[in-house]
C-alpha positions as protocol buffer text, in pm:
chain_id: "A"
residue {
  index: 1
  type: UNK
  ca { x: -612 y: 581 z: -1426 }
}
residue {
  index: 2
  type: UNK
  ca { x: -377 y: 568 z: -1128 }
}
residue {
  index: 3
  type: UNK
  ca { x: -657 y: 490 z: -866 }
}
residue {
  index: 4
  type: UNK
  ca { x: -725 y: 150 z: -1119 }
}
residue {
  index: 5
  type: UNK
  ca { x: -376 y: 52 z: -1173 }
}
residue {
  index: 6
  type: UNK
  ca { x: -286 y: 62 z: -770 }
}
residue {
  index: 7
  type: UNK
  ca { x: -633 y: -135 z: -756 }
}
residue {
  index: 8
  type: UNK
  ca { x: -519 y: -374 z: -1004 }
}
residue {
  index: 9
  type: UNK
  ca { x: -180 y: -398 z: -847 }
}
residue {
  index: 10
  type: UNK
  ca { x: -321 y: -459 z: -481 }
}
residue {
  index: 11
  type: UNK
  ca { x: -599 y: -704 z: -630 }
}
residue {
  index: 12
  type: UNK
  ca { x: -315 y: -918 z: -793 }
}
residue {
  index: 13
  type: UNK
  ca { x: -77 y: -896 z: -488 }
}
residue {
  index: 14
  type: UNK
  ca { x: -404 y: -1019 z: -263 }
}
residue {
  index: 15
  type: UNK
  ca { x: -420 y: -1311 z: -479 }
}
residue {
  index: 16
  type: UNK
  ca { x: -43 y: -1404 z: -411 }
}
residue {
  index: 17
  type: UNK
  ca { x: -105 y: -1348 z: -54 }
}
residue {
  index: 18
  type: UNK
  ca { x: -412 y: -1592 z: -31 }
}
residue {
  index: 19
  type: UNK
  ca { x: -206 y: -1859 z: -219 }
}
residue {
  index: 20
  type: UNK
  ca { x: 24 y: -1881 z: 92 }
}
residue {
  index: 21
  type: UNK
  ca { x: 295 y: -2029 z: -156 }
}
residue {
  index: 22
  type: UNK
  ca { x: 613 y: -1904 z: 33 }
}
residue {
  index: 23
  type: UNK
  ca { x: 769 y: -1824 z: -284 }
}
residue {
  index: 24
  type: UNK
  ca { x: 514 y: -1596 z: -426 }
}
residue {
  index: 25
  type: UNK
  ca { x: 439 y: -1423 z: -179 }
}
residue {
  index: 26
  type: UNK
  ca { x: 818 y: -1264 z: -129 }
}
residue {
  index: 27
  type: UNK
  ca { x: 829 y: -1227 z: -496 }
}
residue {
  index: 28
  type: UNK
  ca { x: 508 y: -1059 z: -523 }
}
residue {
  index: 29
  type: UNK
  ca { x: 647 y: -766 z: -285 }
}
residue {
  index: 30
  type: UNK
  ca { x: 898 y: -748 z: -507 }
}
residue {
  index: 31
  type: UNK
  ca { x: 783 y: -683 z: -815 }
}
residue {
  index: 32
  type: UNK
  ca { x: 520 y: -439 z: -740 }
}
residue {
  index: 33
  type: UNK
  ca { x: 650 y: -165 z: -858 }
}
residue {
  index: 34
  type: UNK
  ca { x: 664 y: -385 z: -1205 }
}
residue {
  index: 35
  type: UNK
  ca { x: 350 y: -441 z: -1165 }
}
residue {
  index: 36
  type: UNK
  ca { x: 220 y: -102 z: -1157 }
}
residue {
  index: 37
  type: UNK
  ca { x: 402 y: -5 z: -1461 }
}
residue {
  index: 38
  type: UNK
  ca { x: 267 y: -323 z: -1643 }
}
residue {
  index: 39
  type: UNK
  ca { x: -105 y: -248 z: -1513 }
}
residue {
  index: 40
  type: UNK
  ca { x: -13 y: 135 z: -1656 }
}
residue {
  index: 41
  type: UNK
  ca { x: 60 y: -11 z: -1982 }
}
residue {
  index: 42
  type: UNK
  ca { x: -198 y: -258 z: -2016 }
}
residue {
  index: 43
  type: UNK
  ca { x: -475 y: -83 z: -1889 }
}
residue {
  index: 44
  type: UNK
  ca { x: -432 y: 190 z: -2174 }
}
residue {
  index: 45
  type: UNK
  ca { x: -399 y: -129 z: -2474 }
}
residue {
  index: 46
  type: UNK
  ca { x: -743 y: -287 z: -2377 }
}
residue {
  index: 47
  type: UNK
  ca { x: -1010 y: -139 z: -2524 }
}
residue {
  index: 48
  type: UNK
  ca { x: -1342 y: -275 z: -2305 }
}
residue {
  index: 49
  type: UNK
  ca { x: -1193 y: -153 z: -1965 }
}
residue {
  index: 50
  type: UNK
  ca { x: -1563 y: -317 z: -1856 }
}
residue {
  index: 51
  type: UNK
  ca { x: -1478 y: -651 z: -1980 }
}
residue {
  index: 52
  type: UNK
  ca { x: -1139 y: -660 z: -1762 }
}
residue {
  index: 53
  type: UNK
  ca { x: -1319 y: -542 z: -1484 }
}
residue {
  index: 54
  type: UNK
  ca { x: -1627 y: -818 z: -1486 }
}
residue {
  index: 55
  type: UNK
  ca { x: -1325 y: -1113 z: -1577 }
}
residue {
  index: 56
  type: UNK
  ca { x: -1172 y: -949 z: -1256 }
}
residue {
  index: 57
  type: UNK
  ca { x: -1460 y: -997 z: -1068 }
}
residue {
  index: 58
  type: UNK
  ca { x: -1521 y: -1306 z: -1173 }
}
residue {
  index: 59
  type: UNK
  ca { x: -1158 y: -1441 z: -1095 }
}
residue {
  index: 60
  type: UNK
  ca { x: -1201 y: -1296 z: -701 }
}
residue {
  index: 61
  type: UNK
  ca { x: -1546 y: -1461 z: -701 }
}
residue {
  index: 62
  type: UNK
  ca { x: -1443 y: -1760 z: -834 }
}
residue {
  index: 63
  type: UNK
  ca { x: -1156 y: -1786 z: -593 }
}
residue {
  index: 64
  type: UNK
  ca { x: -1351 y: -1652 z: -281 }
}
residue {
  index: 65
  type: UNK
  ca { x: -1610 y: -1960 z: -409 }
}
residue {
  index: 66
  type: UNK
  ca { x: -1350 y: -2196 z: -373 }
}
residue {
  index: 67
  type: UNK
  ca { x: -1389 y: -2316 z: -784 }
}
residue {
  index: 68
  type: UNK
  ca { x: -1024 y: -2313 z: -922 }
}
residue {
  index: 69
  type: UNK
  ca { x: -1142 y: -2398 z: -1269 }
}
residue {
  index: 70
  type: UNK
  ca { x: -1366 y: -2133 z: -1311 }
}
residue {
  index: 71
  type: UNK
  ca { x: -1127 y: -1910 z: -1135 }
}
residue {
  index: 72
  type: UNK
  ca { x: -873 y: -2021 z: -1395 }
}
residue {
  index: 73
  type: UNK
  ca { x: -1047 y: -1994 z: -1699 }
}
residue {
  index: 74
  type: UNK
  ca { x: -1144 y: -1606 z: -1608 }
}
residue {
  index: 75
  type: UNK
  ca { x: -744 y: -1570 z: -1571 }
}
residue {
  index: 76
  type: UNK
  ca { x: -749 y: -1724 z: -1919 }
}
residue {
  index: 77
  type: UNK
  ca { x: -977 y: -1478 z: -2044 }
}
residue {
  index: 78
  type: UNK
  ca { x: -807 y: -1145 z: -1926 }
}
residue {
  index: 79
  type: UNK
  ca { x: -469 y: -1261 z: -1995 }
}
residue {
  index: 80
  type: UNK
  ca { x: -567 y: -1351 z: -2369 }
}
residue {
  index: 81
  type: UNK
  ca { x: -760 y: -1039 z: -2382 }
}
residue {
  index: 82
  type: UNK
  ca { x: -463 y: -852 z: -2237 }
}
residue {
  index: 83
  type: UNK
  ca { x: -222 y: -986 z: -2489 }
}
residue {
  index: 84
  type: UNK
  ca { x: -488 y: -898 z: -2770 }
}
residue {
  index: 85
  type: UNK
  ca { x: -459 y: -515 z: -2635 }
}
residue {
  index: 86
  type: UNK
  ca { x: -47 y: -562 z: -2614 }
}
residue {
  index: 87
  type: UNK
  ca { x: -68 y: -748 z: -3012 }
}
residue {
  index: 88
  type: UNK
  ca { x: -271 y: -443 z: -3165 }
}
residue {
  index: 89
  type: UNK
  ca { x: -5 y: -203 z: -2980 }
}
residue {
  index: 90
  type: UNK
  ca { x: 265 y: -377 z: -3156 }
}
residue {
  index: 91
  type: UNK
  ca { x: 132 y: -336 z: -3476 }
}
């Protein structure tokens, strides 16, 4: 679990980095430590760890491709899948 949350953490802090938006990237050191404990959380509330991990894939590809809207729509994706995981906790 703690070897996937770092990975999550440093996957989402590469993607700040490649934006090279001078705000994020600042803010994205940061908050890491948020970050981990968010990734902690999460990662334990969705239930198809596989899914997260192919819509992951699919966002680095999609970026490393250079298609934004695909990239975008697999960040669309995990986050609604994420906030299904964080609903289901709540109830």
């Amino acid at each position: 679990l703690q070897e996937r949350i770092r990975a999550d953490t440093r996957f989402h802090l590469a993607i700040l980095r490649a934006s090279g938006n001078d705000l994020l990237v600042p803010l994205g050191v940061l908050i890491e430590s948020a970050l981990d404990h968010l990734f902690a959380f999460t990662t334990q509330q969705v239930a198809d760890q596989r899914q997260a991990q192919k819509l992951h894939e699919a966002i680095e590809r999609n970026i490393r491709l250079q298609r934004p809207a695909a990239a975008r729509n697999a960040v669309h994706k995990l986050l609604a899948d994420t906030d299904d995981g964080i609903g289901r906790w709540r109830r």
